[in-house]
Amino acid sequence: MAPALLAPSVAPALLAPAAAATDTRRTAAAPTLGADPFTLGVASGDPAPDGFVLWTRLAPEPLAADGAGGMPSRRYQVAWEVAADPSFRRVVRRGQVSAGPESAHAVHVEVRGLVPGREYWYRFRTGSRGAAHVSGVGRAVTAPAPWALPRQLRMAFASCSNFPVGWFTAYRHLAEEQPDLILHLGDYQYEGAANPAHLRPHAGPETTTLAGYRQRLAQYRTDPDLQAAHAAAPWLVVWDDHEVDNNYAALVSERPAEQAVFAERRAAAYRAYYENMPLRRTSVPRGPGMQLFRRVSWGRLATFHMLDTRQYRSDQAQGDGWKTPGGGYDDPARSLPGLAQERWLLDGLRASGARWDVLGQQVFFGGRRNATGAATTVSMDSWDGYPASRQRISQGFVDARVRNPVVLTGDVHAHWASDLYLDYDEPTTPIGSEFVTTSITSGGDGYDDPTGTHPWMPDNPNIRFWTNLRGYVSTTIEPGAMRVDHRCVPVVTTPDAQAFTRRSYVVEDRVRGMQQVADAPLAAAAGLRARRALPSDEQVVADTIREETGY
Ligand SMILES: [Fe+2]
């Protein structure tokens, strides 16, 4: 496989003038770029059978406070090429695009005409002979042909990478696995202000402006581990709340005092998000709106239904937080994805002929209560806070006879696994399974209970696993089974931690419910030191709720 994916190369004369896809807008007068403009790395995304999106952004000074990345306010030509080998001996597509200040010199190329179901490598170049800069190399993969049933898909998913609180070591391990697809389920960045007490502070104030979001996303993209993860495989990204503002709902801001300017803030955040992600033109934002929910198929093996659970949701009931069920929270008119997206999802499930139908989404889908009886509280930000909406989708799995429904989730900064039911008060026959990835860093080092159980589990028999360590989830999807490995790092406050698989499950084709196939508590993982003594149950619950309601 390609070694040193991101090793920058000296500008060779490999990129011949474009044969196609040339953008002819004037660039002749733009001043030469002295410093390397490829400081943010490269990325690919949204694979189709005939191609994918390539992304980069020119930013010789990524932390510039005006968000412009140190680029002159002029247009620059950027050449791109796609090869069938990592040394670019067999270039199969090339072209040029023009990058301008209106998009913070972001580059999005929708490559077409490639062969289904194979690996490619890509890179960019800008500047003229003698002063040219060449980007690092990325690996991308096309989806299989629509009728193909591939033997295997290796896919990983991640969420919640809070830059100031830890090292992105988990992204590095994810990159080293060289999966063929990576799902990012939100909280790619956090909006909080610079705090000198943090391990590696954010640049700038809380992000509220276009310049601020551009600068913040550029700061994240300077991280070499994150760059390696982007360069390793195509990503399918969806956002959660922190790409804009903590726990916002549609056009309702977290803090009422900021409501008057929230639409403007969301527009700035969405625009910067599009600029910095490998998304197709169908996602170009229009004002405060952006089309993000979409479907990507991996032949007949899997269909990924990627949901946007922030932009259209009904406001959280009871003022958000962990609250006693009530206050109209179960009104059927309320929806978490919004009624239009619900219909789109249900239509897609009915039309799907995939072996595995996978929902890539943000917030906890299965039932999860903090106690039973009168003391019950649930998270009003999760699907528990929108029970009618959850019921419509769960019933949709059943009515559409979805062969193997699997929900993948982020948001809660811990690994969880839960089987799904139509009625969480009577969890007798599962209808599917949910796997929740922990954070890349959010929550800091955390801890691991050797039993893999949370104090809530006796009241939530659908829940099978929990650990409060950082990491990501690796999956191997085959026609006959889906294997899920909950990957962990023991610490994120020191760099270079090793990764290990904490718990593994298999879901078999047409068999409802997960089966545990491996378990390795931290203390037992070879070469890794045991963490400090586990906190009390009360402390674990307090930590869990704190992590989910704040940062
Ligand atoms: Fe988060």
PDB file of N, CA and C in Angstrom, residues 362-408:
ATOM      1  N   GLN A 362     -26.178  11.201  13.946  1.00  0.00           N
ATOM      2  CA  GLN A 362     -25.458  11.846  15.043  1.00  0.00           C
ATOM      3  C   GLN A 362     -25.830  11.343  16.430  1.00  0.00           C
ATOM      4  N   VAL A 363     -27.110  11.384  16.784  1.00  0.00           N
ATOM      5  CA  VAL A 363     -27.467  11.252  18.203  1.00  0.00           C
ATOM      6  C   VAL A 363     -28.063   9.882  18.521  1.00  0.00           C
ATOM      7  N   PHE A 364     -27.940   9.476  19.781  1.00  0.00           N
ATOM      8  CA  PHE A 364     -28.300   8.133  20.248  1.00  0.00           C
ATOM      9  C   PHE A 364     -29.707   7.754  19.784  1.00  0.00           C
ATOM     10  N   PHE A 365     -29.825   6.635  19.084  1.00  0.00           N
ATOM     11  CA  PHE A 365     -31.101   6.226  18.489  1.00  0.00           C
ATOM     12  C   PHE A 365     -31.898   5.344  19.455  1.00  0.00           C
ATOM     13  N   GLY A 366     -31.272   4.359  20.056  1.00  0.00           N
ATOM     14  CA  GLY A 366     -31.965   3.415  20.933  1.00  0.00           C
ATOM     15  C   GLY A 366     -32.403   4.079  22.233  1.00  0.00           C
ATOM     16  N   GLY A 367     -33.253   3.387  22.986  1.00  0.00           N
ATOM     17  CA  GLY A 367     -33.733   3.915  24.251  1.00  0.00           C
ATOM     18  C   GLY A 367     -32.622   3.924  25.298  1.00  0.00           C
ATOM     19  N   ARG A 368     -32.597   4.984  26.108  1.00  0.00           N
ATOM     20  CA  ARG A 368     -31.556   5.085  27.133  1.00  0.00           C
ATOM     21  C   ARG A 368     -32.077   6.021  28.215  1.00  0.00           C
ATOM     22  N   ARG A 369     -32.466   5.435  29.338  1.00  0.00           N
ATOM     23  CA  ARG A 369     -33.016   6.278  30.398  1.00  0.00           C
ATOM     24  C   ARG A 369     -32.113   6.237  31.612  1.00  0.00           C
ATOM     25  N   ASN A 370     -32.218   7.307  32.373  1.00  0.00           N
ATOM     26  CA  ASN A 370     -31.336   7.506  33.521  1.00  0.00           C
ATOM     27  C   ASN A 370     -31.848   6.797  34.763  1.00  0.00           C
ATOM     28  N   ALA A 371     -33.105   6.347  34.738  1.00  0.00           N
ATOM     29  CA  ALA A 371     -33.711   5.623  35.867  1.00  0.00           C
ATOM     30  C   ALA A 371     -35.053   5.120  35.379  1.00  0.00           C
ATOM     31  N   THR A 372     -35.748   4.373  36.203  1.00  0.00           N
ATOM     32  CA  THR A 372     -37.107   3.963  35.834  1.00  0.00           C
ATOM     33  C   THR A 372     -38.108   4.637  36.764  1.00  0.00           C
ATOM     34  N   GLY A 373     -39.396   4.494  36.442  1.00  0.00           N
ATOM     35  CA  GLY A 373     -40.454   5.058  37.282  1.00  0.00           C
ATOM     36  C   GLY A 373     -40.460   6.571  37.237  1.00  0.00           C
ATOM     37  N   ALA A 374     -40.888   7.160  38.347  1.00  0.00           N
ATOM     38  CA  ALA A 374     -41.069   8.612  38.397  1.00  0.00           C
ATOM     39  C   ALA A 374     -39.752   9.357  38.242  1.00  0.00           C
ATOM     40  N   ALA A 375     -38.645   8.676  38.536  1.00  0.00           N
ATOM     41  CA  ALA A 375     -37.347   9.351  38.482  1.00  0.00           C
ATOM     42  C   ALA A 375     -36.752   9.367  37.070  1.00  0.00           C
ATOM     43  N   THR A 376     -37.468   8.780  36.098  1.00  0.00           N
ATOM     44  CA  THR A 376     -36.913   8.661  34.742  1.00  0.00           C
ATOM     45  C   THR A 376     -36.570  10.017  34.133  1.00  0.00           C
ATOM     46  N   THR A 377     -35.377  10.132  33.582  1.00  0.00           N
ATOM     47  CA  THR A 377     -35.060  11.245  32.691  1.00  0.00           C
ATOM     48  C   THR A 377     -34.415  10.675  31.437  1.00  0.00           C
ATOM     49  N   VAL A 378     -34.566  11.390  30.324  1.00  0.00           N
ATOM     50  CA  VAL A 378     -33.928  10.988  29.058  1.00  0.00           C
ATOM     51  C   VAL A 378     -33.310  12.227  28.423  1.00  0.00           C
ATOM     52  N   SER A 379     -32.435  12.004  27.476  1.00  0.00           N
ATOM     53  CA  SER A 379     -31.780  13.116  26.787  1.00  0.00           C
ATOM     54  C   SER A 379     -32.721  13.707  25.753  1.00  0.00           C
ATOM     55  N   MET A 380     -33.122  14.970  25.959  1.00  0.00           N
ATOM     56  CA  MET A 380     -34.057  15.619  25.039  1.00  0.00           C
ATOM     57  C   MET A 380     -33.401  15.959  23.703  1.00  0.00           C
ATOM     58  N   ASP A 381     -32.066  15.883  23.649  1.00  0.00           N
ATOM     59  CA  ASP A 381     -31.357  16.152  22.389  1.00  0.00           C
ATOM     60  C   ASP A 381     -31.269  14.903  21.507  1.00  0.00           C
ATOM     61  N   SER A 382     -31.500  13.721  22.085  1.00  0.00           N
ATOM     62  CA  SER A 382     -31.350  12.473  21.337  1.00  0.00           C
ATOM     63  C   SER A 382     -32.708  12.009  20.811  1.00  0.00           C
ATOM     64  N   TRP A 383     -32.748  10.821  20.150  1.00  0.00           N
ATOM     65  CA  TRP A 383     -34.020  10.300  19.628  1.00  0.00           C
ATOM     66  C   TRP A 383     -34.995   9.992  20.756  1.00  0.00           C
ATOM     67  N   ASP A 384     -34.514   9.772  21.990  1.00  0.00           N
ATOM     68  CA  ASP A 384     -35.415   9.607  23.136  1.00  0.00           C
ATOM     69  C   ASP A 384     -36.287  10.841  23.332  1.00  0.00           C
ATOM     70  N   GLY A 385     -35.797  11.995  22.917  1.00  0.00           N
ATOM     71  CA  GLY A 385     -36.555  13.243  23.047  1.00  0.00           C
ATOM     72  C   GLY A 385     -37.522  13.463  21.892  1.00  0.00           C
ATOM     73  N   TYR A 386     -37.521  12.559  20.918  1.00  0.00           N
ATOM     74  CA  TYR A 386     -38.389  12.651  19.735  1.00  0.00           C
ATOM     75  C   TYR A 386     -38.988  11.264  19.468  1.00  0.00           C
ATOM     76  N   PRO A 387     -39.747  10.712  20.435  1.00  0.00           N
ATOM     77  CA  PRO A 387     -40.151   9.305  20.323  1.00  0.00           C
ATOM     78  C   PRO A 387     -41.056   9.007  19.131  1.00  0.00           C
ATOM     79  N   ALA A 388     -41.897   9.969  18.707  1.00  0.00           N
ATOM     80  CA  ALA A 388     -42.783   9.700  17.561  1.00  0.00           C
ATOM     81  C   ALA A 388     -41.952   9.566  16.293  1.00  0.00           C
ATOM     82  N   SER A 389     -40.949  10.406  16.192  1.00  0.00           N
ATOM     83  CA  SER A 389     -40.064  10.376  15.027  1.00  0.00           C
ATOM     84  C   SER A 389     -39.296   9.052  14.992  1.00  0.00           C
ATOM     85  N   ARG A 390     -38.776   8.642  16.133  1.00  0.00           N
ATOM     86  CA  ARG A 390     -38.050   7.365  16.203  1.00  0.00           C
ATOM     87  C   ARG A 390     -38.962   6.194  15.856  1.00  0.00           C
ATOM     88  N   GLN A 391     -40.219   6.270  16.323  1.00  0.00           N
ATOM     89  CA  GLN A 391     -41.148   5.180  16.071  1.00  0.00           C
ATOM     90  C   GLN A 391     -41.444   5.041  14.584  1.00  0.00           C
ATOM     91  N   ARG A 392     -41.587   6.177  13.890  1.00  0.00           N
ATOM     92  CA  ARG A 392     -41.878   6.119  12.450  1.00  0.00           C
ATOM     93  C   ARG A 392     -40.732   5.445  11.698  1.00  0.00           C
ATOM     94  N   ILE A 393     -39.508   5.746  12.096  1.00  0.00           N
ATOM     95  CA  ILE A 393     -38.369   5.156  11.388  1.00  0.00           C
ATOM     96  C   ILE A 393     -38.197   3.684  11.784  1.00  0.00           C
ATOM     97  N   SER A 394     -38.356   3.375  13.063  1.00  0.00           N
ATOM     98  CA  SER A 394     -38.233   1.980  13.509  1.00  0.00           C
ATOM     99  C   SER A 394     -39.292   1.117  12.835  1.00  0.00           C
ATOM    100  N   GLN A 395     -40.536   1.625  12.795  1.00  0.00           N
ATOM    101  CA  GLN A 395     -41.607   0.878  12.125  1.00  0.00           C
ATOM    102  C   GLN A 395     -41.308   0.762  10.637  1.00  0.00           C
ATOM    103  N   GLY A 396     -40.636   1.792  10.101  1.00  0.00           N
ATOM    104  CA  GLY A 396     -40.235   1.764   8.689  1.00  0.00           C
ATOM    105  C   GLY A 396     -39.274   0.633   8.395  1.00  0.00           C
ATOM    106  N   PHE A 397     -38.338   0.360   9.321  1.00  0.00           N
ATOM    107  CA  PHE A 397     -37.429  -0.788   9.147  1.00  0.00           C
ATOM    108  C   PHE A 397     -38.240  -2.079   8.971  1.00  0.00           C
ATOM    109  N   VAL A 398     -39.273  -2.206   9.813  1.00  0.00           N
ATOM    110  CA  VAL A 398     -40.068  -3.431   9.815  1.00  0.00           C
ATOM    111  C   VAL A 398     -40.948  -3.488   8.566  1.00  0.00           C
ATOM    112  N   ASP A 399     -41.693  -2.400   8.317  1.00  0.00           N
ATOM    113  CA  ASP A 399     -42.665  -2.397   7.209  1.00  0.00           C
ATOM    114  C   ASP A 399     -41.977  -2.539   5.852  1.00  0.00           C
ATOM    115  N   ALA A 400     -40.785  -1.955   5.728  1.00  0.00           N
ATOM    116  CA  ALA A 400     -40.067  -2.036   4.446  1.00  0.00           C
ATOM    117  C   ALA A 400     -39.299  -3.349   4.322  1.00  0.00           C
ATOM    118  N   ARG A 401     -39.402  -4.178   5.345  1.00  0.00           N
ATOM    119  CA  ARG A 401     -38.675  -5.459   5.363  1.00  0.00           C
ATOM    120  C   ARG A 401     -37.195  -5.242   5.052  1.00  0.00           C
ATOM    121  N   VAL A 402     -36.623  -4.231   5.711  1.00  0.00           N
ATOM    122  CA  VAL A 402     -35.195  -3.974   5.521  1.00  0.00           C
ATOM    123  C   VAL A 402     -34.437  -5.210   5.962  1.00  0.00           C
ATOM    124  N   ARG A 403     -33.557  -5.682   5.088  1.00  0.00           N
ATOM    125  CA  ARG A 403     -32.910  -6.973   5.348  1.00  0.00           C
ATOM    126  C   ARG A 403     -32.027  -6.916   6.592  1.00  0.00           C
ATOM    127  N   ASN A 404     -31.176  -5.891   6.674  1.00  0.00           N
ATOM    128  CA  ASN A 404     -30.297  -5.744   7.837  1.00  0.00           C
ATOM    129  C   ASN A 404     -30.140  -4.262   8.170  1.00  0.00           C
ATOM    130  N   PRO A 405     -30.978  -3.718   9.054  1.00  0.00           N
ATOM    131  CA  PRO A 405     -30.815  -2.309   9.417  1.00  0.00           C
ATOM    132  C   PRO A 405     -29.772  -2.131  10.523  1.00  0.00           C
ATOM    133  N   VAL A 406     -28.857  -1.197  10.289  1.00  0.00           N
ATOM    134  CA  VAL A 406     -27.816  -0.883  11.283  1.00  0.00           C
ATOM    135  C   VAL A 406     -27.730   0.629  11.409  1.00  0.00           C
ATOM    136  N   VAL A 407     -27.754   1.126  12.634  1.00  0.00           N
ATOM    137  CA  VAL A 407     -27.632   2.564  12.876  1.00  0.00           C
ATOM    138  C   VAL A 407     -26.245   2.844  13.448  1.00  0.00           C
ATOM    139  N   LEU A 408     -25.557   3.816  12.851  1.00  0.00           N
ATOM    140  CA  LEU A 408     -24.247   4.232  13.348  1.00  0.00           C
ATOM    141  C   LEU A 408     -24.365   5.654  13.870  1.00  0.00           C
TER     142      LEU A 408
END
